[in-house]
Amino acid sequence: MSDQPRAPLTTTTSIWPAAAILITGAVMLAVFMVINLVADQGVTPTTTTVPVVVGGLAVAPSTQVLSLCSHNNNMPSNISGVFLVPLKTSRSAPGRIPNAGAGDFDCYQPLHTAASAADLLGFYAAQLESRGWNLFSTGSSNGNPESLFQKAGNDGFYWVVGITVTSSSASSSNWTFRIYQNSQTI
């Protein structure tokens, strides 16, 4: 049993199995890309329009009474549509930017409108909800009628609008428009 020592057997390693997997993957990718190109229907552009709310109070063509609040360079584009008032609205006192710790933006404007409190709050409920604002609170802790609306701004923060009627009669209302950036992010 004295066999002569032999060198170990040598085998050649083939790269063809790995290449076959790579080629199969490339062919599958190409096939699905062709299917995607053939079946693609393209992107249809959508146009956005300003909603028209029928009935109730009419929207004033100019919002100069809210110019203190609306002339802010940091206002997100999807929030700026909130600055609307009913016809026959005027300032009843100078507005303020109180910076009450609500966020980076806080604006308060006292106004007077020739409409009842119910009509005024109904106007804002219809107009703001049709523009994507969420009515999340009605009433007030001090007894004055109030509506609070909230919307996620494309700046990453929630924005809140408050309409608070401070005094009213059957034909007129004194009220405040307040908008602020909530300090909590989306």
Short mmCIF file of N, CA and C in Angstrom, two decimals:
data_model
loop_
_atom_site.label_atom_id
_atom_site.label_comp_id
_atom_site.label_asym_id
_atom_site.label_seq_id
_atom_site.Cartn_x
_atom_site.Cartn_y
_atom_site.Cartn_z
N MET A 1 0.81 -1.16 0.00
CA MET A 1 0.00 0.00 0.00
C MET A 1 0.87 1.24 0.00
N SER A 2 1.69 1.14 -0.68
CA SER A 2 2.55 2.30 -0.78
C SER A 2 2.30 2.99 -2.10
N ASP A 3 1.22 3.60 -2.13
CA ASP A 3 0.91 4.37 -3.34
C ASP A 3 1.73 5.64 -3.34
N GLN A 4 1.99 5.99 -4.48
CA GLN A 4 2.73 7.22 -4.64
C GLN A 4 1.82 8.41 -4.34
N PRO A 5 2.29 9.37 -3.59
CA PRO A 5 1.44 10.54 -3.34
C PRO A 5 1.14 11.27 -4.64
N ARG A 6 -0.11 11.69 -4.71
CA ARG A 6 -0.54 12.40 -5.90
C ARG A 6 -1.00 13.81 -5.53
N ALA A 7 -0.93 14.62 -6.47
CA ALA A 7 -1.41 16.00 -6.27
C ALA A 7 -2.94 15.98 -6.19
N PRO A 8 -3.50 16.89 -5.42
CA PRO A 8 -4.95 16.90 -5.33
C PRO A 8 -5.59 17.17 -6.69
N LEU A 9 -6.82 16.68 -6.82
CA LEU A 9 -7.53 16.89 -8.06
C LEU A 9 -7.86 18.38 -8.23
N THR A 10 -7.72 18.83 -9.37
CA THR A 10 -8.05 20.23 -9.65
C THR A 10 -9.34 20.27 -10.44
N THR A 11 -10.19 21.22 -10.04
CA THR A 11 -11.44 21.41 -10.79
C THR A 11 -11.48 22.87 -11.22
N THR A 12 -12.12 23.06 -12.28
CA THR A 12 -12.25 24.44 -12.75
C THR A 12 -13.58 24.98 -12.26
N THR A 13 -13.55 26.19 -11.76
CA THR A 13 -14.77 26.84 -11.30
C THR A 13 -15.33 27.63 -12.47
N SER A 14 -16.60 27.37 -12.74
CA SER A 14 -17.23 28.05 -13.88
C SER A 14 -17.99 29.27 -13.39
N ILE A 15 -17.89 30.33 -14.13
CA ILE A 15 -18.62 31.55 -13.82
C ILE A 15 -19.99 31.56 -14.48
N TRP A 16 -20.30 30.57 -15.27
CA TRP A 16 -21.56 30.55 -16.01
C TRP A 16 -22.80 30.48 -15.13
N PRO A 17 -22.83 29.77 -14.02
CA PRO A 17 -24.05 29.81 -13.19
C PRO A 17 -24.33 31.22 -12.65
N ALA A 18 -23.32 31.91 -12.20
CA ALA A 18 -23.51 33.28 -11.70
C ALA A 18 -23.90 34.21 -12.84
N ALA A 19 -23.29 34.02 -13.99
CA ALA A 19 -23.62 34.85 -15.15
C ALA A 19 -25.06 34.60 -15.59
N ALA A 20 -25.51 33.35 -15.50
CA ALA A 20 -26.88 33.03 -15.91
C ALA A 20 -27.88 33.75 -15.01
N ILE A 21 -27.61 33.82 -13.72
CA ILE A 21 -28.50 34.54 -12.80
C ILE A 21 -28.51 36.03 -13.12
N LEU A 22 -27.34 36.60 -13.36
CA LEU A 22 -27.24 38.01 -13.72
C LEU A 22 -27.96 38.31 -15.03
N ILE A 23 -27.78 37.47 -16.01
CA ILE A 23 -28.43 37.67 -17.31
C ILE A 23 -29.94 37.53 -17.17
N THR A 24 -30.40 36.55 -16.39
CA THR A 24 -31.84 36.38 -16.17
C THR A 24 -32.44 37.61 -15.50
N GLY A 25 -31.77 38.16 -14.50
CA GLY A 25 -32.25 39.37 -13.82
C GLY A 25 -32.31 40.56 -14.77
N ALA A 26 -31.29 40.72 -15.62
CA ALA A 26 -31.27 41.84 -16.57
C ALA A 26 -32.39 41.70 -17.59
N VAL A 27 -32.62 40.47 -18.06
CA VAL A 27 -33.69 40.24 -19.04
C VAL A 27 -35.05 40.52 -18.40
N MET A 28 -35.25 40.09 -17.16
CA MET A 28 -36.53 40.35 -16.48
C MET A 28 -36.75 41.85 -16.28
N LEU A 29 -35.70 42.56 -15.89
CA LEU A 29 -35.81 44.01 -15.73
C LEU A 29 -36.18 44.67 -17.05
N ALA A 30 -35.54 44.26 -18.13
CA ALA A 30 -35.83 44.84 -19.44
C ALA A 30 -37.27 44.54 -19.86
N VAL A 31 -37.74 43.30 -19.61
CA VAL A 31 -39.11 42.93 -19.99
C VAL A 31 -40.12 43.78 -19.23
N PHE A 32 -39.93 43.96 -17.93
CA PHE A 32 -40.88 44.76 -17.17
C PHE A 32 -40.80 46.24 -17.51
N MET A 33 -39.65 46.73 -17.89
CA MET A 33 -39.55 48.13 -18.34
C MET A 33 -40.32 48.33 -19.63
N VAL A 34 -40.23 47.36 -20.54
CA VAL A 34 -40.99 47.46 -21.79
C VAL A 34 -42.49 47.39 -21.51
N ILE A 35 -42.89 46.50 -20.61
CA ILE A 35 -44.31 46.41 -20.24
C ILE A 35 -44.78 47.73 -19.65
N ASN A 36 -43.97 48.36 -18.79
CA ASN A 36 -44.33 49.64 -18.19
C ASN A 36 -44.45 50.73 -19.25
N LEU A 37 -43.55 50.77 -20.19
CA LEU A 37 -43.62 51.79 -21.24
C LEU A 37 -44.86 51.61 -22.11
N VAL A 38 -45.21 50.36 -22.42
CA VAL A 38 -46.37 50.09 -23.27
C VAL A 38 -47.67 50.40 -22.53
N ALA A 39 -47.74 50.02 -21.25
CA ALA A 39 -48.99 50.17 -20.49
C ALA A 39 -49.13 51.53 -19.83
N ASP A 40 -48.10 52.39 -19.86
CA ASP A 40 -48.15 53.68 -19.17
C ASP A 40 -49.19 54.58 -19.81
N GLN A 41 -50.08 55.11 -18.96
CA GLN A 41 -51.12 56.01 -19.45
C GLN A 41 -50.74 57.47 -19.22
N GLY A 42 -49.61 57.73 -18.63
CA GLY A 42 -49.18 59.09 -18.39
C GLY A 42 -49.88 59.70 -17.19
N VAL A 43 -49.43 60.87 -16.81
CA VAL A 43 -50.01 61.59 -15.69
C VAL A 43 -50.95 62.65 -16.25
N THR A 44 -52.18 62.61 -15.79
CA THR A 44 -53.13 63.62 -16.24
C THR A 44 -53.05 64.81 -15.30
N PRO A 45 -52.82 65.99 -15.82
CA PRO A 45 -52.74 67.17 -14.94
C PRO A 45 -54.11 67.50 -14.37
N THR A 46 -54.11 67.86 -13.10
CA THR A 46 -55.36 68.28 -12.46
C THR A 46 -55.29 69.77 -12.19
N THR A 47 -56.38 70.41 -12.41
CA THR A 47 -56.44 71.84 -12.15
C THR A 47 -57.19 72.06 -10.85
N THR A 48 -56.73 73.01 -10.09
CA THR A 48 -57.42 73.34 -8.86
C THR A 48 -58.21 74.62 -9.08
N THR A 49 -59.36 74.64 -8.50
CA THR A 49 -60.22 75.81 -8.65
C THR A 49 -60.62 76.29 -7.27
N VAL A 50 -60.95 77.55 -7.19
CA VAL A 50 -61.46 78.11 -5.95
C VAL A 50 -62.92 77.71 -5.86
N PRO A 51 -63.32 77.09 -4.77
CA PRO A 51 -64.72 76.65 -4.67
C PRO A 51 -65.68 77.83 -4.57
N VAL A 52 -66.83 77.66 -5.14
CA VAL A 52 -67.89 78.65 -5.05
C VAL A 52 -68.97 78.06 -4.16
N VAL A 53 -69.23 78.71 -3.07
CA VAL A 53 -70.24 78.25 -2.14
C VAL A 53 -71.51 79.04 -2.41
N VAL A 54 -72.56 78.33 -2.74
CA VAL A 54 -73.82 78.96 -3.10
C VAL A 54 -74.66 79.17 -1.83
N GLY A 55 -75.25 80.33 -1.71
CA GLY A 55 -76.09 80.64 -0.57
C GLY A 55 -75.29 81.31 0.53
N GLY A 56 -75.99 81.87 1.48
CA GLY A 56 -75.31 82.52 2.59
C GLY A 56 -74.75 83.86 2.20
N LEU A 57 -73.80 84.33 2.96
CA LEU A 57 -73.16 85.63 2.72
C LEU A 57 -72.19 85.53 1.55
N ALA A 58 -72.08 86.62 0.81
CA ALA A 58 -71.16 86.67 -0.32
C ALA A 58 -69.76 87.03 0.16
N VAL A 59 -68.75 86.56 -0.57
CA VAL A 59 -67.36 86.86 -0.24
C VAL A 59 -67.01 88.24 -0.78
N ALA A 60 -66.36 89.05 0.06
CA ALA A 60 -65.93 90.38 -0.37
C ALA A 60 -64.80 90.22 -1.40
N PRO A 61 -64.82 91.04 -2.45
CA PRO A 61 -63.77 90.91 -3.48
C PRO A 61 -62.39 91.32 -2.99
N SER A 62 -62.32 92.13 -1.97
CA SER A 62 -61.04 92.58 -1.43
C SER A 62 -60.96 92.20 0.04
N THR A 63 -59.77 91.80 0.46
CA THR A 63 -59.57 91.43 1.86
C THR A 63 -58.62 92.41 2.53
N GLN A 64 -58.72 93.68 2.19
CA GLN A 64 -57.85 94.68 2.78
C GLN A 64 -58.01 94.78 4.29
N VAL A 65 -59.17 94.41 4.81
CA VAL A 65 -59.37 94.49 6.25
C VAL A 65 -58.49 93.48 6.98
N LEU A 66 -58.00 92.48 6.28
CA LEU A 66 -57.10 91.48 6.89
C LEU A 66 -55.66 91.64 6.40
N SER A 67 -55.32 92.81 5.90
CA SER A 67 -53.99 93.00 5.32
C SER A 67 -52.87 92.81 6.33
N LEU A 68 -53.10 93.14 7.59
CA LEU A 68 -52.07 92.94 8.61
C LEU A 68 -51.69 91.45 8.68
N CYS A 69 -52.68 90.59 8.62
CA CYS A 69 -52.44 89.15 8.72
C CYS A 69 -52.01 88.52 7.40
N SER A 70 -52.54 89.01 6.30
CA SER A 70 -52.30 88.34 5.02
C SER A 70 -50.98 88.72 4.36
N HIS A 71 -50.36 89.80 4.75
CA HIS A 71 -49.10 90.21 4.13
C HIS A 71 -47.92 89.66 4.91
N ASN A 72 -47.87 88.36 5.00
CA ASN A 72 -46.78 87.68 5.71
C ASN A 72 -46.02 86.84 4.70
N ASN A 73 -44.73 87.05 4.62
CA ASN A 73 -43.93 86.32 3.64
C ASN A 73 -43.73 84.86 4.00
N ASN A 74 -43.99 84.49 5.25
CA ASN A 74 -43.77 83.11 5.68
C ASN A 74 -45.02 82.25 5.62
N MET A 75 -46.09 82.75 5.06
CA MET A 75 -47.34 82.02 5.01
C MET A 75 -47.25 80.91 3.95
N PRO A 76 -47.57 79.65 4.32
CA PRO A 76 -47.56 78.57 3.34
C PRO A 76 -48.60 78.81 2.25
N SER A 77 -48.33 78.34 1.06
CA SER A 77 -49.23 78.60 -0.07
C SER A 77 -50.60 77.97 0.11
N ASN A 78 -50.69 76.84 0.81
CA ASN A 78 -52.00 76.22 0.98
C ASN A 78 -52.80 76.82 2.14
N ILE A 79 -52.24 77.78 2.84
CA ILE A 79 -52.93 78.44 3.95
C ILE A 79 -53.44 79.82 3.53
N SER A 80 -52.81 80.43 2.57
CA SER A 80 -53.12 81.82 2.22
C SER A 80 -54.55 82.04 1.75
N GLY A 81 -55.26 80.99 1.33
CA GLY A 81 -56.65 81.14 0.89
C GLY A 81 -57.64 81.38 2.01
N VAL A 82 -57.17 81.42 3.25
CA VAL A 82 -58.06 81.60 4.40
C VAL A 82 -58.47 83.07 4.57
N PHE A 83 -57.76 83.98 3.95
CA PHE A 83 -58.01 85.41 4.16
C PHE A 83 -59.16 85.88 3.28
N LEU A 84 -60.37 85.64 3.78
CA LEU A 84 -61.58 86.08 3.10
C LEU A 84 -62.56 86.57 4.15
N VAL A 85 -63.37 87.51 3.75
CA VAL A 85 -64.37 88.08 4.66
C VAL A 85 -65.68 88.24 3.89
N PRO A 86 -66.81 88.28 4.60
CA PRO A 86 -68.08 88.54 3.92
C PRO A 86 -68.17 90.00 3.48
N LEU A 87 -69.06 90.26 2.54
CA LEU A 87 -69.33 91.64 2.13
C LEU A 87 -69.76 92.47 3.34
N LYS A 88 -69.54 93.76 3.27
CA LYS A 88 -69.90 94.70 4.32
C LYS A 88 -69.17 94.42 5.63
N THR A 89 -67.87 94.11 5.50
CA THR A 89 -67.02 93.89 6.67
C THR A 89 -66.00 95.02 6.74
N SER A 90 -65.79 95.53 7.94
CA SER A 90 -64.81 96.60 8.14
C SER A 90 -64.04 96.33 9.43
N ARG A 91 -62.90 97.01 9.55
CA ARG A 91 -62.11 96.90 10.79
C ARG A 91 -62.83 97.67 11.89
N SER A 92 -62.86 97.09 13.07
CA SER A 92 -63.46 97.80 14.20
C SER A 92 -62.40 98.31 15.17
N ALA A 93 -61.17 97.84 15.02
CA ALA A 93 -60.05 98.27 15.87
C ALA A 93 -58.77 97.85 15.16
N PRO A 94 -57.66 98.43 15.55
CA PRO A 94 -56.40 98.00 14.93
C PRO A 94 -56.09 96.54 15.26
N GLY A 95 -55.49 95.86 14.31
CA GLY A 95 -55.09 94.48 14.52
C GLY A 95 -53.79 94.40 15.30
N ARG A 96 -53.50 93.21 15.78
CA ARG A 96 -52.28 93.00 16.55
C ARG A 96 -51.62 91.70 16.13
N ILE A 97 -50.34 91.64 16.34
CA ILE A 97 -49.58 90.40 16.19
C ILE A 97 -49.02 90.10 17.58
N PRO A 98 -49.82 89.42 18.41
CA PRO A 98 -49.47 89.29 19.83
C PRO A 98 -48.34 88.34 20.14
N ASN A 99 -48.02 87.40 19.23
CA ASN A 99 -46.98 86.41 19.49
C ASN A 99 -47.21 85.79 20.87
N ALA A 100 -48.35 85.18 21.02
CA ALA A 100 -48.74 84.62 22.30
C ALA A 100 -48.16 83.23 22.53
N GLY A 101 -47.05 82.94 21.90
CA GLY A 101 -46.40 81.66 22.11
C GLY A 101 -47.03 80.52 21.35
N ALA A 102 -47.90 80.83 20.39
CA ALA A 102 -48.57 79.77 19.65
C ALA A 102 -47.67 79.18 18.58
N GLY A 103 -46.67 79.88 18.15
CA GLY A 103 -45.79 79.42 17.08
C GLY A 103 -45.05 80.61 16.52
N ASP A 104 -44.65 80.50 15.27
CA ASP A 104 -43.91 81.60 14.65
C ASP A 104 -44.82 82.70 14.13
N PHE A 105 -46.11 82.45 14.03
CA PHE A 105 -47.02 83.45 13.48
C PHE A 105 -48.30 83.48 14.30
N ASP A 106 -48.76 84.68 14.62
CA ASP A 106 -49.99 84.86 15.38
C ASP A 106 -50.53 86.24 15.03
N CYS A 107 -51.74 86.31 14.49
CA CYS A 107 -52.32 87.60 14.09
C CYS A 107 -53.79 87.65 14.53
N TYR A 108 -54.19 88.84 14.99
CA TYR A 108 -55.51 89.05 15.59
C TYR A 108 -56.07 90.34 15.00
N GLN A 109 -57.29 90.27 14.40
CA GLN A 109 -57.90 91.45 13.79
C GLN A 109 -59.37 91.57 14.19
N PRO A 110 -59.74 92.60 14.99
CA PRO A 110 -61.16 92.84 15.30
C PRO A 110 -61.88 93.42 14.07
N LEU A 111 -63.08 92.90 13.81
CA LEU A 111 -63.84 93.30 12.63
C LEU A 111 -65.31 93.52 12.97
N HIS A 112 -66.03 94.15 12.04
CA HIS A 112 -67.47 94.38 12.16
C HIS A 112 -68.10 93.98 10.83
N THR A 113 -69.20 93.23 10.88
CA THR A 113 -69.89 92.78 9.67
C THR A 113 -71.38 93.03 9.83
N ALA A 114 -72.00 93.43 8.74
CA ALA A 114 -73.45 93.64 8.73
C ALA A 114 -74.15 92.31 8.49
N ALA A 115 -74.07 91.41 9.46
CA ALA A 115 -74.73 90.10 9.40
C ALA A 115 -74.82 89.56 10.81
N SER A 116 -75.76 88.67 11.03
CA SER A 116 -75.92 88.08 12.36
C SER A 116 -74.77 87.12 12.66
N ALA A 117 -74.63 86.77 13.93
CA ALA A 117 -73.56 85.85 14.34
C ALA A 117 -73.72 84.50 13.68
N ALA A 118 -74.94 84.00 13.58
CA ALA A 118 -75.18 82.70 12.96
C ALA A 118 -74.80 82.72 11.48
N ASP A 119 -75.16 83.81 10.78
CA ASP A 119 -74.81 83.93 9.37
C ASP A 119 -73.29 84.02 9.20
N LEU A 120 -72.63 84.75 10.07
CA LEU A 120 -71.19 84.90 9.99
C LEU A 120 -70.47 83.57 10.21
N LEU A 121 -70.85 82.86 11.27
CA LEU A 121 -70.22 81.57 11.54
C LEU A 121 -70.56 80.55 10.45
N GLY A 122 -71.76 80.61 9.92
CA GLY A 122 -72.13 79.74 8.80
C GLY A 122 -71.33 80.04 7.55
N PHE A 123 -71.06 81.33 7.32
CA PHE A 123 -70.22 81.73 6.18
C PHE A 123 -68.86 81.09 6.27
N TYR A 124 -68.22 81.21 7.43
CA TYR A 124 -66.88 80.64 7.58
C TYR A 124 -66.89 79.12 7.57
N ALA A 125 -67.92 78.51 8.13
CA ALA A 125 -68.00 77.04 8.10
C ALA A 125 -68.06 76.55 6.66
N ALA A 126 -68.89 77.17 5.85
CA ALA A 126 -69.02 76.75 4.45
C ALA A 126 -67.77 77.07 3.65
N GLN A 127 -67.25 78.29 3.78
CA GLN A 127 -66.12 78.71 2.96
C GLN A 127 -64.83 77.97 3.32
N LEU A 128 -64.54 77.86 4.60
CA LEU A 128 -63.27 77.24 4.98
C LEU A 128 -63.29 75.73 4.81
N GLU A 129 -64.41 75.10 5.10
CA GLU A 129 -64.47 73.65 4.90
C GLU A 129 -64.35 73.30 3.42
N SER A 130 -64.88 74.14 2.54
CA SER A 130 -64.73 73.88 1.10
C SER A 130 -63.30 74.11 0.63
N ARG A 131 -62.49 74.77 1.42
CA ARG A 131 -61.08 75.02 1.09
C ARG A 131 -60.15 74.07 1.85
N GLY A 132 -60.71 73.04 2.46
CA GLY A 132 -59.89 72.03 3.10
C GLY A 132 -59.61 72.24 4.58
N TRP A 133 -60.23 73.21 5.21
CA TRP A 133 -60.04 73.43 6.64
C TRP A 133 -61.00 72.54 7.42
N ASN A 134 -60.57 72.07 8.55
CA ASN A 134 -61.36 71.18 9.39
C ASN A 134 -61.92 71.97 10.57
N LEU A 135 -63.24 72.01 10.69
CA LEU A 135 -63.89 72.64 11.85
C LEU A 135 -63.74 71.67 13.02
N PHE A 136 -62.91 72.03 14.00
CA PHE A 136 -62.68 71.10 15.09
C PHE A 136 -63.25 71.56 16.42
N SER A 137 -63.78 72.79 16.51
CA SER A 137 -64.37 73.23 17.77
C SER A 137 -65.37 74.35 17.51
N THR A 138 -66.48 74.29 18.23
CA THR A 138 -67.45 75.38 18.22
C THR A 138 -67.80 75.71 19.66
N GLY A 139 -68.27 76.92 19.89
CA GLY A 139 -68.56 77.38 21.25
C GLY A 139 -67.36 78.12 21.79
N SER A 140 -67.43 78.53 23.04
CA SER A 140 -66.32 79.24 23.65
C SER A 140 -66.42 79.14 25.16
N SER A 141 -65.28 79.22 25.80
CA SER A 141 -65.29 79.12 27.26
C SER A 141 -65.88 80.37 27.92
N ASN A 142 -65.86 81.52 27.23
CA ASN A 142 -66.41 82.74 27.85
C ASN A 142 -67.82 83.05 27.36
N GLY A 143 -68.45 82.13 26.64
CA GLY A 143 -69.84 82.30 26.23
C GLY A 143 -70.04 82.92 24.87
N ASN A 144 -69.02 83.47 24.25
CA ASN A 144 -69.17 84.06 22.92
C ASN A 144 -69.12 82.96 21.86
N PRO A 145 -69.99 83.06 20.84
CA PRO A 145 -69.95 82.05 19.78
C PRO A 145 -68.58 82.07 19.08
N GLU A 146 -68.06 80.89 18.83
CA GLU A 146 -66.73 80.79 18.25
C GLU A 146 -66.63 79.53 17.41
N SER A 147 -65.87 79.60 16.32
CA SER A 147 -65.56 78.43 15.50
C SER A 147 -64.06 78.39 15.31
N LEU A 148 -63.47 77.21 15.50
CA LEU A 148 -62.03 77.02 15.31
C LEU A 148 -61.81 76.03 14.18
N PHE A 149 -60.95 76.40 13.25
CA PHE A 149 -60.64 75.57 12.10
C PHE A 149 -59.15 75.25 12.12
N GLN A 150 -58.81 74.09 11.58
CA GLN A 150 -57.41 73.67 11.56
C GLN A 150 -57.08 73.07 10.20
N LYS A 151 -55.83 73.32 9.77
CA LYS A 151 -55.37 72.75 8.50
C LYS A 151 -53.87 72.54 8.58
N ALA A 152 -53.42 71.47 7.99
CA ALA A 152 -51.98 71.19 7.94
C ALA A 152 -51.37 72.04 6.83
N GLY A 153 -50.41 72.87 7.20
CA GLY A 153 -49.73 73.69 6.22
C GLY A 153 -48.62 72.91 5.55
N ASN A 154 -48.26 73.31 4.33
CA ASN A 154 -47.17 72.60 3.67
C ASN A 154 -45.80 73.05 4.18
N ASP A 155 -45.80 73.75 5.32
CA ASP A 155 -44.55 74.09 6.01
C ASP A 155 -44.26 73.11 7.15
N GLY A 156 -45.14 72.11 7.33
CA GLY A 156 -44.93 71.11 8.36
C GLY A 156 -45.62 71.41 9.68
N PHE A 157 -46.39 72.50 9.76
CA PHE A 157 -47.09 72.86 10.99
C PHE A 157 -48.58 72.92 10.74
N TYR A 158 -49.35 72.74 11.82
CA TYR A 158 -50.79 72.98 11.75
C TYR A 158 -51.04 74.47 11.91
N TRP A 159 -52.04 74.96 11.20
CA TRP A 159 -52.47 76.35 11.30
C TRP A 159 -53.90 76.36 11.83
N VAL A 160 -54.20 77.29 12.71
CA VAL A 160 -55.52 77.38 13.34
C VAL A 160 -56.09 78.76 13.05
N VAL A 161 -57.37 78.79 12.67
CA VAL A 161 -58.11 80.04 12.45
C VAL A 161 -59.28 80.03 13.43
N GLY A 162 -59.42 81.14 14.14
CA GLY A 162 -60.53 81.29 15.07
C GLY A 162 -61.40 82.47 14.68
N ILE A 163 -62.70 82.24 14.63
CA ILE A 163 -63.69 83.28 14.38
C ILE A 163 -64.51 83.39 15.66
N THR A 164 -64.35 84.49 16.41
CA THR A 164 -65.04 84.67 17.68
C THR A 164 -65.92 85.90 17.60
N VAL A 165 -67.22 85.71 17.81
CA VAL A 165 -68.18 86.81 17.81
C VAL A 165 -68.18 87.41 19.21
N THR A 166 -67.79 88.68 19.31
CA THR A 166 -67.72 89.33 20.63
C THR A 166 -69.05 89.98 21.03
N SER A 167 -69.81 90.48 20.04
CA SER A 167 -71.16 91.00 20.30
C SER A 167 -71.92 90.97 18.99
N SER A 168 -73.24 90.83 19.08
CA SER A 168 -74.01 90.76 17.84
C SER A 168 -75.46 91.16 18.09
N SER A 169 -76.11 91.51 16.99
CA SER A 169 -77.54 91.76 16.98
C SER A 169 -78.09 90.96 15.80
N ALA A 170 -79.35 91.18 15.47
CA ALA A 170 -79.95 90.45 14.36
C ALA A 170 -79.34 90.84 13.02
N SER A 171 -78.74 92.04 12.95
CA SER A 171 -78.25 92.50 11.65
C SER A 171 -76.77 92.86 11.64
N SER A 172 -76.05 92.74 12.74
CA SER A 172 -74.63 93.08 12.72
C SER A 172 -73.88 92.28 13.80
N SER A 173 -72.58 92.14 13.57
CA SER A 173 -71.73 91.39 14.51
C SER A 173 -70.38 92.04 14.63
N ASN A 174 -69.90 92.14 15.84
CA ASN A 174 -68.50 92.47 16.09
C ASN A 174 -67.80 91.15 16.38
N TRP A 175 -66.66 90.95 15.74
CA TRP A 175 -66.00 89.66 15.86
C TRP A 175 -64.51 89.80 15.63
N THR A 176 -63.78 88.74 15.93
CA THR A 176 -62.33 88.76 15.72
C THR A 176 -61.94 87.60 14.81
N PHE A 177 -61.01 87.91 13.95
CA PHE A 177 -60.38 86.91 13.09
C PHE A 177 -58.98 86.69 13.65
N ARG A 178 -58.66 85.46 13.99
CA ARG A 178 -57.32 85.17 14.51
C ARG A 178 -56.77 83.96 13.78
N ILE A 179 -55.54 84.09 13.33
CA ILE A 179 -54.85 82.97 12.69
C ILE A 179 -53.49 82.82 13.36
N TYR A 180 -53.13 81.59 13.64
CA TYR A 180 -51.81 81.35 14.21
C TYR A 180 -51.27 80.00 13.78
N GLN A 181 -49.96 79.95 13.81
CA GLN A 181 -49.26 78.71 13.50
C GLN A 181 -49.12 77.92 14.79
N ASN A 182 -49.69 76.72 14.81
CA ASN A 182 -49.61 75.90 16.00
C ASN A 182 -48.16 75.45 16.21
N SER A 183 -47.72 75.41 17.44
CA SER A 183 -46.32 75.08 17.71
C SER A 183 -46.02 73.60 17.51
N GLN A 184 -47.04 72.78 17.35
CA GLN A 184 -46.81 71.36 17.13
C GLN A 184 -46.72 71.06 15.65
N THR A 185 -45.76 70.22 15.29
CA THR A 185 -45.62 69.85 13.89
C THR A 185 -46.61 68.76 13.54
N ILE A 186 -46.76 68.56 12.27
CA ILE A 186 -47.72 67.57 11.75
C ILE A 186 -47.24 66.18 12.10
#
